[in-house]
Short mmCIF file of C-alpha atoms in Angstrom, two decimals:
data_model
loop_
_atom_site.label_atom_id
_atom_site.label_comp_id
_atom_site.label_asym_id
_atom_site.label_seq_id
_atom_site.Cartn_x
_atom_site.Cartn_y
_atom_site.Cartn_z
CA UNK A 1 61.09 -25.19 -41.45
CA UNK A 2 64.14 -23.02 -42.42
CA UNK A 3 67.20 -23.85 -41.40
CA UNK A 4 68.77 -24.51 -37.76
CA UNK A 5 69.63 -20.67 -37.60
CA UNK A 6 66.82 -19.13 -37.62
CA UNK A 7 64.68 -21.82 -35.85
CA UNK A 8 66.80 -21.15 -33.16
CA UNK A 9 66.84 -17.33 -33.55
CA UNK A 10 63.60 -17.76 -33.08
CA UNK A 11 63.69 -19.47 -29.89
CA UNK A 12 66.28 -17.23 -28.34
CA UNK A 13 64.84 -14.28 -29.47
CA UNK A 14 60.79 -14.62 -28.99
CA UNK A 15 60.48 -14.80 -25.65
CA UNK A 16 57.60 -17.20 -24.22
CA UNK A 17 54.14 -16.12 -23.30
CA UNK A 18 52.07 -18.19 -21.16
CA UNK A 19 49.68 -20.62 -22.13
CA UNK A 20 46.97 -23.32 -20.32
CA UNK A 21 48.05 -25.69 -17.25
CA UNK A 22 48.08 -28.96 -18.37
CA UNK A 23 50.50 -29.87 -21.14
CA UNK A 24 49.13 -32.66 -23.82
CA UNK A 25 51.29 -35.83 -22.94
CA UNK A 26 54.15 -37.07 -24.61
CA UNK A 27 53.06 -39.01 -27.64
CA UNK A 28 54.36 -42.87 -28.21
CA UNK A 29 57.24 -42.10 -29.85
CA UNK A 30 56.98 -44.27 -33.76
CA UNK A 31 60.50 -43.37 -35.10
CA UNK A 32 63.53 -45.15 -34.41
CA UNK A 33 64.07 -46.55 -30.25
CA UNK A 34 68.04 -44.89 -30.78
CA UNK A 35 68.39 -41.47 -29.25
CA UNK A 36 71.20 -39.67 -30.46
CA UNK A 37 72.37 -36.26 -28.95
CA UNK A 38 73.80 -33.83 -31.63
CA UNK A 39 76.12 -30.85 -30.80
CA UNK A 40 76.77 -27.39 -32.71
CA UNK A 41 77.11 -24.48 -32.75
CA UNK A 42 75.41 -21.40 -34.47
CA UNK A 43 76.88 -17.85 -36.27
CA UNK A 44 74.63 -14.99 -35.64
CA UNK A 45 75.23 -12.00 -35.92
CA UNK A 46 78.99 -12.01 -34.45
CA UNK A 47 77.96 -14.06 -31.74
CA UNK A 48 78.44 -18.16 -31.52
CA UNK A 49 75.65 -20.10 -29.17
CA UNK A 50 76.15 -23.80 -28.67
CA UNK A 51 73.03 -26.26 -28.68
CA UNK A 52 72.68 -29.75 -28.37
CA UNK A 53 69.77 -31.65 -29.67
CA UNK A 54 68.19 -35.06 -28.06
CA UNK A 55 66.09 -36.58 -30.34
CA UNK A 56 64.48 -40.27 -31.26
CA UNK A 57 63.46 -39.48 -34.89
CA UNK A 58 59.95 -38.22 -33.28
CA UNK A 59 60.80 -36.78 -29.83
CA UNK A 60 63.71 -34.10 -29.66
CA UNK A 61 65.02 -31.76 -26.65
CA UNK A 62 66.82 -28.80 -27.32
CA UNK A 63 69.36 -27.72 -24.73
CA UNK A 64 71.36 -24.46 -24.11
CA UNK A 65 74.34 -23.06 -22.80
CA UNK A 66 74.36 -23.76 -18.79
CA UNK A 67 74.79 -21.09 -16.36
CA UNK A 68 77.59 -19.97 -14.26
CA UNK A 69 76.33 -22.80 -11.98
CA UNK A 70 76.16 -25.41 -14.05
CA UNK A 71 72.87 -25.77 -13.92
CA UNK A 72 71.01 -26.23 -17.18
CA UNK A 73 69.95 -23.25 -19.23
CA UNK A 74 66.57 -21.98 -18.30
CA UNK A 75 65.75 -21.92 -22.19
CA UNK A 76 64.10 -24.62 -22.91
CA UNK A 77 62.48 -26.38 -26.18
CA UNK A 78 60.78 -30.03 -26.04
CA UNK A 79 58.65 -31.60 -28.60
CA UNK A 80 56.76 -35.14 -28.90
CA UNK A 81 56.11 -34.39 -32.59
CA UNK A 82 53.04 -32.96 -32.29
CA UNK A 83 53.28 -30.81 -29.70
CA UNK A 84 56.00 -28.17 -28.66
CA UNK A 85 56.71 -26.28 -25.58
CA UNK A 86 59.17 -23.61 -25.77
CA UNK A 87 60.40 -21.81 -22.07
CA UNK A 88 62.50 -19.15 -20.83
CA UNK A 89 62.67 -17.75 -17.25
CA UNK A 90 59.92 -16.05 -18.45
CA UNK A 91 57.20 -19.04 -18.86
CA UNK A 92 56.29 -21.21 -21.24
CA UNK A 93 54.22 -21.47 -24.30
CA UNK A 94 52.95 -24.20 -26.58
CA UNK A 95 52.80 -24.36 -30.29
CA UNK A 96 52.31 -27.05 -32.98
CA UNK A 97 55.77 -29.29 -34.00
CA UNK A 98 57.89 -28.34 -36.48
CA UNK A 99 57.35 -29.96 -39.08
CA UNK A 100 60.31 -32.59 -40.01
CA UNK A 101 62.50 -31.02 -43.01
CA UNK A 102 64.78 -33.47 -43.99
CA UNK A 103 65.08 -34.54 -47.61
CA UNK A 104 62.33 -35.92 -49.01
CA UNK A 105 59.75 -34.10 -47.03
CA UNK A 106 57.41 -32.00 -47.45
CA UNK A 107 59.15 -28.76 -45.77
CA UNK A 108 62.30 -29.71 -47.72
CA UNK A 109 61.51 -27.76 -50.87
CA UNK A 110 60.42 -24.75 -48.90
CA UNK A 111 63.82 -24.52 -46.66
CA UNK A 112 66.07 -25.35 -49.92
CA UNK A 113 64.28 -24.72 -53.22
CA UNK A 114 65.51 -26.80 -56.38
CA UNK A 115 67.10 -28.76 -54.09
CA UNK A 116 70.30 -31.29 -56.00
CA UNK A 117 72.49 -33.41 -54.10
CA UNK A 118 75.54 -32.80 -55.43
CA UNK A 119 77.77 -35.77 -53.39
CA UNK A 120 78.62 -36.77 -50.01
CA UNK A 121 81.01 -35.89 -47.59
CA UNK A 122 82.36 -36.21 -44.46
CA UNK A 123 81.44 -33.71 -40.92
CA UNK A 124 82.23 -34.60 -37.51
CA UNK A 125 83.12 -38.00 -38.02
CA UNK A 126 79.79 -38.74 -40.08
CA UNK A 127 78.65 -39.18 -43.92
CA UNK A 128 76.41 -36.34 -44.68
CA UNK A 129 74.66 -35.78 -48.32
CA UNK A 130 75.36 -32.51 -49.63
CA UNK A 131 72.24 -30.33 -51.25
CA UNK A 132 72.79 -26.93 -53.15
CA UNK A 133 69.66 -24.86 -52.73
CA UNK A 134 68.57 -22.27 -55.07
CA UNK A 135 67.16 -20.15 -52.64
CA UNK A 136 66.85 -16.12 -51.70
CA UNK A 137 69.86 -14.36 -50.09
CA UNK A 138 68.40 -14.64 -46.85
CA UNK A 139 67.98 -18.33 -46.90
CA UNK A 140 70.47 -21.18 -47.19
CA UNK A 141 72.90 -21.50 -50.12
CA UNK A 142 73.78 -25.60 -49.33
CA UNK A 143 72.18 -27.94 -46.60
CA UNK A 144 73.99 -31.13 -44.91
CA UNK A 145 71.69 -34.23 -43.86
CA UNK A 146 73.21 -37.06 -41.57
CA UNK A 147 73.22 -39.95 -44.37
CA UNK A 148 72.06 -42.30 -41.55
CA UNK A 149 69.46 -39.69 -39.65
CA UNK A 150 68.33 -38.02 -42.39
CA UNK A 151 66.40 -35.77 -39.87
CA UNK A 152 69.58 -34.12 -38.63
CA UNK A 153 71.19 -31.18 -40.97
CA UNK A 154 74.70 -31.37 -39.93
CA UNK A 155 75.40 -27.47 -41.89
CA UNK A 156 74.01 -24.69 -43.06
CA UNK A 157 75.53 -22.55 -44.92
CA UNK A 158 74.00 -18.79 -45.83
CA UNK A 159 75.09 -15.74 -47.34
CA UNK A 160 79.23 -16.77 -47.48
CA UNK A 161 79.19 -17.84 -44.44
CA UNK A 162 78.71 -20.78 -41.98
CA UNK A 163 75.32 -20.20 -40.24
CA UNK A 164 75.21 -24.13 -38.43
CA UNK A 165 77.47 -26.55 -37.94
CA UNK A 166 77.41 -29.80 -36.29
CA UNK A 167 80.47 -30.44 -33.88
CA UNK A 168 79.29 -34.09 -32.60
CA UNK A 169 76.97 -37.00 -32.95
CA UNK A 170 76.48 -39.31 -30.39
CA UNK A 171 74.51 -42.27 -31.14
CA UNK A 172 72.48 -44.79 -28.74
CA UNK A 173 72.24 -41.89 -26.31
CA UNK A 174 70.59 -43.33 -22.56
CA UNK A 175 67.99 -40.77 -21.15
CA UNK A 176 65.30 -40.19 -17.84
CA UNK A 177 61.83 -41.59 -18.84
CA UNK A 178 60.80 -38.70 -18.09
CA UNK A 179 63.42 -36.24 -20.51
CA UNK A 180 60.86 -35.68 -23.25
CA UNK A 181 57.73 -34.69 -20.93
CA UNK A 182 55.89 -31.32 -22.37
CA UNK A 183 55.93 -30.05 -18.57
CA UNK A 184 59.69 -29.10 -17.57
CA UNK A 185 60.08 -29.50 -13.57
CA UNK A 186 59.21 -26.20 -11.96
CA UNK A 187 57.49 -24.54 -14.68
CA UNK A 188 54.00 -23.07 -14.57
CA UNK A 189 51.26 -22.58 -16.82
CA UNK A 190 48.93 -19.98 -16.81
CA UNK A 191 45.69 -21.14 -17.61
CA UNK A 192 44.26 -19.99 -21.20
CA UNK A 193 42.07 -16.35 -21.41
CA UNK A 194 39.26 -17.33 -23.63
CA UNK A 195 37.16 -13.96 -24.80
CA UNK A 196 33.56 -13.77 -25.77
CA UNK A 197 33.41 -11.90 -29.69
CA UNK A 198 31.14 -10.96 -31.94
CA UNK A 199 31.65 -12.59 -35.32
CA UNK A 200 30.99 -9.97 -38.66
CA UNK A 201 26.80 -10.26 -39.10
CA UNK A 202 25.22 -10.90 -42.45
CA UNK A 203 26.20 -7.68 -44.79
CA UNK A 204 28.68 -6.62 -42.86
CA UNK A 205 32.36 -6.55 -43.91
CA UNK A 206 33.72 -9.98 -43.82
CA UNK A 207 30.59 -11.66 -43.99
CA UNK A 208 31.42 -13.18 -47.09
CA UNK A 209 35.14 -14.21 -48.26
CA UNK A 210 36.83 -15.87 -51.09
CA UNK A 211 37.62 -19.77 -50.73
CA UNK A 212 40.88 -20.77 -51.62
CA UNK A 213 40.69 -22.69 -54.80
CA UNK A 214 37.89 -20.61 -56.01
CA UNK A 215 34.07 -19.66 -55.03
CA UNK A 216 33.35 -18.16 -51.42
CA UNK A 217 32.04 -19.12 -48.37
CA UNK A 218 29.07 -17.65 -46.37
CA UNK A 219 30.92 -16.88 -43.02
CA UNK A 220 27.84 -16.71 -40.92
CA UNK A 221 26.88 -19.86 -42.14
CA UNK A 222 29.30 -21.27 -39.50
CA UNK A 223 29.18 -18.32 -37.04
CA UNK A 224 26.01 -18.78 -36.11
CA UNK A 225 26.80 -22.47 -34.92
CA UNK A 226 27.56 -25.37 -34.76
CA UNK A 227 30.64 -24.72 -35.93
CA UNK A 228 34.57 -23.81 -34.91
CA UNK A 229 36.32 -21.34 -37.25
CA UNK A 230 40.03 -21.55 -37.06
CA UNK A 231 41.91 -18.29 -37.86
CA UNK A 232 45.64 -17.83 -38.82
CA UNK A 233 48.61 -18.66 -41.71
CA UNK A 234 48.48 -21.48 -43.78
CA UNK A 235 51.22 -23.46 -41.97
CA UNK A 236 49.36 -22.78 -38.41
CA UNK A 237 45.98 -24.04 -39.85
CA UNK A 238 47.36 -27.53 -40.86
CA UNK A 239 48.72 -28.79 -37.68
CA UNK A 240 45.35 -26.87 -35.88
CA UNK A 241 43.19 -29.21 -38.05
CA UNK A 242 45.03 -32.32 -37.54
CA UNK A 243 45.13 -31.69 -33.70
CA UNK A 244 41.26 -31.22 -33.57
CA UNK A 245 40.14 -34.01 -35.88
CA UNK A 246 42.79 -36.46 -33.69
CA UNK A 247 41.34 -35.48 -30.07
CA UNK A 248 37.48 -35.53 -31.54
CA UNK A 249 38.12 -39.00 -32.16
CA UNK A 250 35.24 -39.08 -35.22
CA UNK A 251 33.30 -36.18 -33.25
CA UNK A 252 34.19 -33.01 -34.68
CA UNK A 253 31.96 -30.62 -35.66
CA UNK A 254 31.83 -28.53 -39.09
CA UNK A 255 35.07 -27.07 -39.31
CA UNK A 256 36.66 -24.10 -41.33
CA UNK A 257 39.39 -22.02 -41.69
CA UNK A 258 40.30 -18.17 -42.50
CA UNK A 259 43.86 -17.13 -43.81
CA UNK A 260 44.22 -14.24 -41.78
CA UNK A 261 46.12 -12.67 -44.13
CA UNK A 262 46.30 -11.91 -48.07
CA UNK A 263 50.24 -11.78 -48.00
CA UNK A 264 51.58 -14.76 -48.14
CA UNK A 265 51.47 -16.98 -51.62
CA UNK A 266 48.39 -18.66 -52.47
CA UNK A 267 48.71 -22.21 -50.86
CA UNK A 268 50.10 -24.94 -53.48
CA UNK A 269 47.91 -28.11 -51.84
CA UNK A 270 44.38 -28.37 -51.05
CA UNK A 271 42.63 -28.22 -47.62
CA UNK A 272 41.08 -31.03 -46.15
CA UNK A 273 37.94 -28.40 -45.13
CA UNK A 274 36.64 -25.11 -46.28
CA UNK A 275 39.14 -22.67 -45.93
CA UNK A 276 38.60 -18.69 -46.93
CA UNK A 277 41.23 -16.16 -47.95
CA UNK A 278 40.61 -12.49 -45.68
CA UNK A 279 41.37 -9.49 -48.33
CA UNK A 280 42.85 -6.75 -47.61
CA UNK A 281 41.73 -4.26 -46.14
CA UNK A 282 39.36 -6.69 -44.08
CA UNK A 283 40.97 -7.12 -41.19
CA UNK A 284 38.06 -7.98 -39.30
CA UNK A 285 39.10 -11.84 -38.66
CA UNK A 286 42.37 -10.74 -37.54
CA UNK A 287 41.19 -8.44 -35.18
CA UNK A 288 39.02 -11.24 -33.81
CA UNK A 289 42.45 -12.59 -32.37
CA UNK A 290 44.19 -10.00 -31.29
CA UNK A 291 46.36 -10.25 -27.74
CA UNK A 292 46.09 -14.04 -28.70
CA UNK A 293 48.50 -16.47 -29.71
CA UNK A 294 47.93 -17.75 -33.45
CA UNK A 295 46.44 -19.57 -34.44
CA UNK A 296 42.73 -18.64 -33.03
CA UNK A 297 39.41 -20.75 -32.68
CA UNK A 298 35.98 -19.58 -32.63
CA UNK A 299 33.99 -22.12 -31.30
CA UNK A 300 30.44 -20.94 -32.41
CA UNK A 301 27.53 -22.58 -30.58
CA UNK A 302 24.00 -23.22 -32.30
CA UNK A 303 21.87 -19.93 -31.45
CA UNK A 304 24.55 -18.53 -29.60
CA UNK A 305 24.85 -14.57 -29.37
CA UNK A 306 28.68 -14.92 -29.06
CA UNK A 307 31.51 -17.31 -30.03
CA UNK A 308 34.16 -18.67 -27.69
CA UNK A 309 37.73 -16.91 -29.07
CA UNK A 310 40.80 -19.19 -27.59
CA UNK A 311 44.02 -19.63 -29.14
CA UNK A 312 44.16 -23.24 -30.19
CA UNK A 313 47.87 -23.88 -28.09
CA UNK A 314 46.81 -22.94 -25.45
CA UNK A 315 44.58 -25.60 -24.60
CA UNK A 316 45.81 -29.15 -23.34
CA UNK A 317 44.34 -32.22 -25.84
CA UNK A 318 41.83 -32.93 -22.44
CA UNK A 319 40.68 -29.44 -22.67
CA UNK A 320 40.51 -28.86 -26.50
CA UNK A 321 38.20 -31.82 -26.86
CA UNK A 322 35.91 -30.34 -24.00
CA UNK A 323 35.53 -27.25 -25.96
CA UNK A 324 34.99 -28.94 -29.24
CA UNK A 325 32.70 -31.00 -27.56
CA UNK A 326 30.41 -27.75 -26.22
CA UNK A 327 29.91 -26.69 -29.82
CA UNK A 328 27.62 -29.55 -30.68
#
């Protein structure tokens, strides 16, 4: 995840399409019972936005600056770790979680490359560990972590200048039951658009693509059924996986994946299922999902003439296993 900045960037600034009716639930939270509610403020270009945080180490609400009325900010981001819904007066959309970032995870080295701690200080009446970060000039030059929440980055700083900066930390925070549900009051899903396609046919281009860590893989070995192909970058594909192999509960049919793009690096850590790189200038997979949120499914049924195109967030857990369970 990069840093606070430009996850929230990209909240402000995306806008939220809609997606399916019936969020997944809240998942049993298994990080720390303390909620703590962290304050700051970010520095984007000339402009300074507040946010406050609500989080219990798995679970974590953003909130936003509240209207002339008080009222709370009808931008709104809620995650139970798995699942995220992101809404603006707009509607609402689901994604996968971000994935956690502090140090010693795996997102760590990607946010803040040759990452050293160089010492402690203190921020906002906390201890924070201090990291320098070898990284590009559009990423972040040093990262503060909350010595005790190790989740929370207290700073960021990129470019010169200070991009995120904690103001407050309050710990053993009291909330509603219901303050992490997926479905904020009053908002409405629209239920998902599946389309019918036709996936590439036996000679044609994209028939046959190049598996990541060598060989290839016979596309219409799974597009003829039973089978669900799963289309879309390497760090959408991961949390799609996990999400269908936890809601098939040991019933999943034969699964693979297609990079929809050549762009990106080469992927540093294996899959846990076939998983083929498209070439450029194939673009026939990404085509496939186009007017779709990434990433895409194809569930492919056994002697089907068509497969099932749905983007994989837009379906509740409830209505992801139904679909997985239609493949066979």
């Amino acid at each position: 995840m990069k840093a606070a900045k430009y996850l929230v960037l990209l909240l402000v600034a995306s806008g939220c399409t809609s997606v399916q009716a019936t969020p997944t639930p809240s998942a049993t939270p298994t990080g720390s019972s303390r909620i703590i509610r962290v304050t700051g403020t970010v520095k984007a270009e000339g402009s300074v936005i507040e946010m406050v945080t609500v989080t219990d180490g798995t679970r974590s609400r953003m909130l936003y600056p509240a209207g002339e009325d008080g009222a709370e900010s009808k931008l709104v981001n809620v995650s139970d770790g798995t699942t995220q819904v992101t809404c603006d007066s707009a509607g609402c959309r689901r994604d996968a979680a971000a994935e956690p970032s502090g140090p010693g995870t795996p997102a760590f080295e990607t946010q803040c490359p040759q990452a050293k701690q160089t010492g402690t200080t203190q921020i906002a009446g906390r201890t924070a560990t201090v990291w320098s970060c070898a990284g590009d000039e559009g990423g972040p030059s040093e990262l503060l972590f909350d010595a005790e929440f190790s989740s929370v980055q207290m700073k960021g700083t990129s470019a010169g200048y200070v991009s995120w900066e904690v103001t407050s930390v309050e710990t053993n925070v009291t909330v509603p039951s219901d303050f992490f549900a997926l479905e904020p009051p009053g908002r409405k899903f629209v239920p998902a658009r599946p389309k019918q396609v036709k996936p590439p046919k036996p000679g044609q281009r994209g028939a046959v693509l190049q598996k990541v860590g060598g060989g290839q893989l016979q596309m219409t070995d799974y597009t003829k059924g039973p089978a669900v192909v799963v289309i879309g970058g390497e760090t959408q594909l991961r949390p799609a996986f996990a999400r269908m192999q936890r809601v098939a509960d040991g019933k999943l049919p034969t699964l693979v994946g297609v990079l929809h793009t050549s762009s990106d690096p080469a992927p540093t850590k294996p899959f846990d299922v076939p998983v083929a790189q498209m070439e450029d200038p194939d673009v026939v997979w990404e085509k496939i999902g186009e007017g779709q949120n990434w990433p895409v499914a194809l569930f492919c049924r056994a002697k089907a003439a068509t497969c099932t195109s749905i983007a994989v967030w837009d379906l509740s857990d409830a209505e992801l296993t139904a679909q997985l369970a239609k493949v066979g």
